[in-house]
Short mmCIF file of C-alpha atoms in Angstrom, two decimals:
data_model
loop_
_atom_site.label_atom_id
_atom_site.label_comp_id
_atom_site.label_asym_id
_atom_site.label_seq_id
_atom_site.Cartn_x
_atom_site.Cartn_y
_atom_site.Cartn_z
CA UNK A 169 -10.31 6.58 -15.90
CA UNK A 170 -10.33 7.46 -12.26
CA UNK A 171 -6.86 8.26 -10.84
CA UNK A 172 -6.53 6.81 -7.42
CA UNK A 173 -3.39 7.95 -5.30
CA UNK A 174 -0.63 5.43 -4.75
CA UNK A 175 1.12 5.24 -1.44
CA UNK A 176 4.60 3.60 -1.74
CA UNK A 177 6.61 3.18 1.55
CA UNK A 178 9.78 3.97 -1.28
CA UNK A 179 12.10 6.26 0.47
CA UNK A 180 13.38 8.84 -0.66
CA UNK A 181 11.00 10.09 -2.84
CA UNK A 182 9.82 8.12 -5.91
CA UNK A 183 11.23 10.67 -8.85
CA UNK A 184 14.53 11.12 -8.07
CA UNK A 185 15.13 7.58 -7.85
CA UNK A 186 14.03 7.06 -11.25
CA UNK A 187 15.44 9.75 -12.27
CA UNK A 188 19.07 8.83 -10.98
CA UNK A 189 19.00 5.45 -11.57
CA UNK A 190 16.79 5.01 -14.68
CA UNK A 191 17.59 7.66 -16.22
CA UNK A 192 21.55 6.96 -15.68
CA UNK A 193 20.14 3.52 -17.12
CA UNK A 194 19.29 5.10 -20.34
CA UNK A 195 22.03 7.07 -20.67
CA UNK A 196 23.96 3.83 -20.76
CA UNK A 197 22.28 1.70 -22.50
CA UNK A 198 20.61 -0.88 -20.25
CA UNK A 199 17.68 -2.30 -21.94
CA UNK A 200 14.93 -2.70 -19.01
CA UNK A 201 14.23 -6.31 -19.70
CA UNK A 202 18.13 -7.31 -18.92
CA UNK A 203 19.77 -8.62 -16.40
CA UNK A 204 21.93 -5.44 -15.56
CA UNK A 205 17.78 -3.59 -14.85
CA UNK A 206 17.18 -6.00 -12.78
CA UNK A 207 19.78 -4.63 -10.09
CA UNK A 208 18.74 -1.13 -10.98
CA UNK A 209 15.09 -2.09 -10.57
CA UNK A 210 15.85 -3.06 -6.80
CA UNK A 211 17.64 0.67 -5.90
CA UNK A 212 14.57 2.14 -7.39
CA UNK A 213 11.68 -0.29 -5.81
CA UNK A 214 11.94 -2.41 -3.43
CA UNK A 215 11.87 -6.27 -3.62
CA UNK A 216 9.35 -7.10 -0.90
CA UNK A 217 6.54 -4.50 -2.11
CA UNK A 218 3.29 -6.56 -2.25
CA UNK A 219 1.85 -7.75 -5.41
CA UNK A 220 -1.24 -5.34 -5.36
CA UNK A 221 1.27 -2.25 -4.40
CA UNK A 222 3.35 -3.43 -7.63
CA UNK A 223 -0.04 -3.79 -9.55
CA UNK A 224 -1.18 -0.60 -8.86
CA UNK A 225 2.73 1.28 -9.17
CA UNK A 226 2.34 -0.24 -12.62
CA UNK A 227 -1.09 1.37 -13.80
CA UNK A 228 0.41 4.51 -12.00
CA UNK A 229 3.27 4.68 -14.14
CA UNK A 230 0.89 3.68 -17.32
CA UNK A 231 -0.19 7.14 -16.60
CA UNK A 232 2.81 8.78 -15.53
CA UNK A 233 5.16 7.50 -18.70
CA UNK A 234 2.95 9.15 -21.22
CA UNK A 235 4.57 12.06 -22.83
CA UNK A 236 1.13 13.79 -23.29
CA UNK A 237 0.42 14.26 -19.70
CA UNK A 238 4.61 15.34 -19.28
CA UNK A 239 3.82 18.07 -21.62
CA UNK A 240 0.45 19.38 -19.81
CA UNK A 241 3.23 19.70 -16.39
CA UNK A 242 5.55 21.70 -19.10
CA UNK A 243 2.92 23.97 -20.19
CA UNK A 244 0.98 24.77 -17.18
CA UNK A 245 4.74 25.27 -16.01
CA UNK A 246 4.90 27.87 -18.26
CA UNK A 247 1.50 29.58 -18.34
CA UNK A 248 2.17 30.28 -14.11
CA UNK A 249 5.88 31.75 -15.45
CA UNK A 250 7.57 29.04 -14.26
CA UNK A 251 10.40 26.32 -15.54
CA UNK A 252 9.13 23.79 -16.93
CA UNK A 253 10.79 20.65 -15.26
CA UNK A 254 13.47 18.38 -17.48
CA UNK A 255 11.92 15.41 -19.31
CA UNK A 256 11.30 12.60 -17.30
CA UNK A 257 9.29 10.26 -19.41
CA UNK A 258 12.11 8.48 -20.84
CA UNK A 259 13.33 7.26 -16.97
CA UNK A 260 9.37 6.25 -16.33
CA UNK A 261 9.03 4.46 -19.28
CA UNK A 262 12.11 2.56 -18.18
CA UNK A 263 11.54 1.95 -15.19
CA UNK A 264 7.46 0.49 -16.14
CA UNK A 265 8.79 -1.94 -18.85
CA UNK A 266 11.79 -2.76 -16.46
CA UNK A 267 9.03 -3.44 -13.89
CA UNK A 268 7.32 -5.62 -16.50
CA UNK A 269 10.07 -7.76 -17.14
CA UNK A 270 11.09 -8.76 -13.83
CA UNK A 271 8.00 -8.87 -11.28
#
């Protein structure tokens, strides 16, 4: 699979939008296909980003939201001496399916 960069005009920075508000999402409950993501969705992306820029944010986070590639960060983290970063899968994988239910 060739990985092609995606550039979002999402500001500020993707990650810690999802993980404030998707992660917060998790932490209470939301299910990402409900009506209460759908108002979290829009904080995180907006509601006018083309089709083809939500198309390819989707096969981006197919990539990002899978735990395997989280854990290479976390150990290459830790080979260079570093700390690793806190999980952020769980607010991904949110935010993809909550993507998939509403655009």
């Amino acid at each position: 699979m060739t990985s092609r960069p995606i550039s979002l005009k999402i500001r500020p920075p993707l990650r810690p939008l999802v993980l404030e508000h998707a992660g917060a999402a998790l932490a209470r409950g939301i299910a990402p296909e409900s009506t209460g993501a759908s108002v979290i969705l829009k904080r995180i992306i907006p509601d006018d980003l083309p089709t083809g820029e939500t198309a390819a944010l989707i096969t981006w986070l197919d990539m990002v939201a899978e735990p395997r590639v989280e854990r290479y960060w976390q150990l290459l983290s830790l080979l260079k001496g570093q700390k690793p970063s806190p999980p952020a899968v769980p607010a991904f994988a949110w935010l993809l399916a909550a993507l998939r239910a509403h655009r």
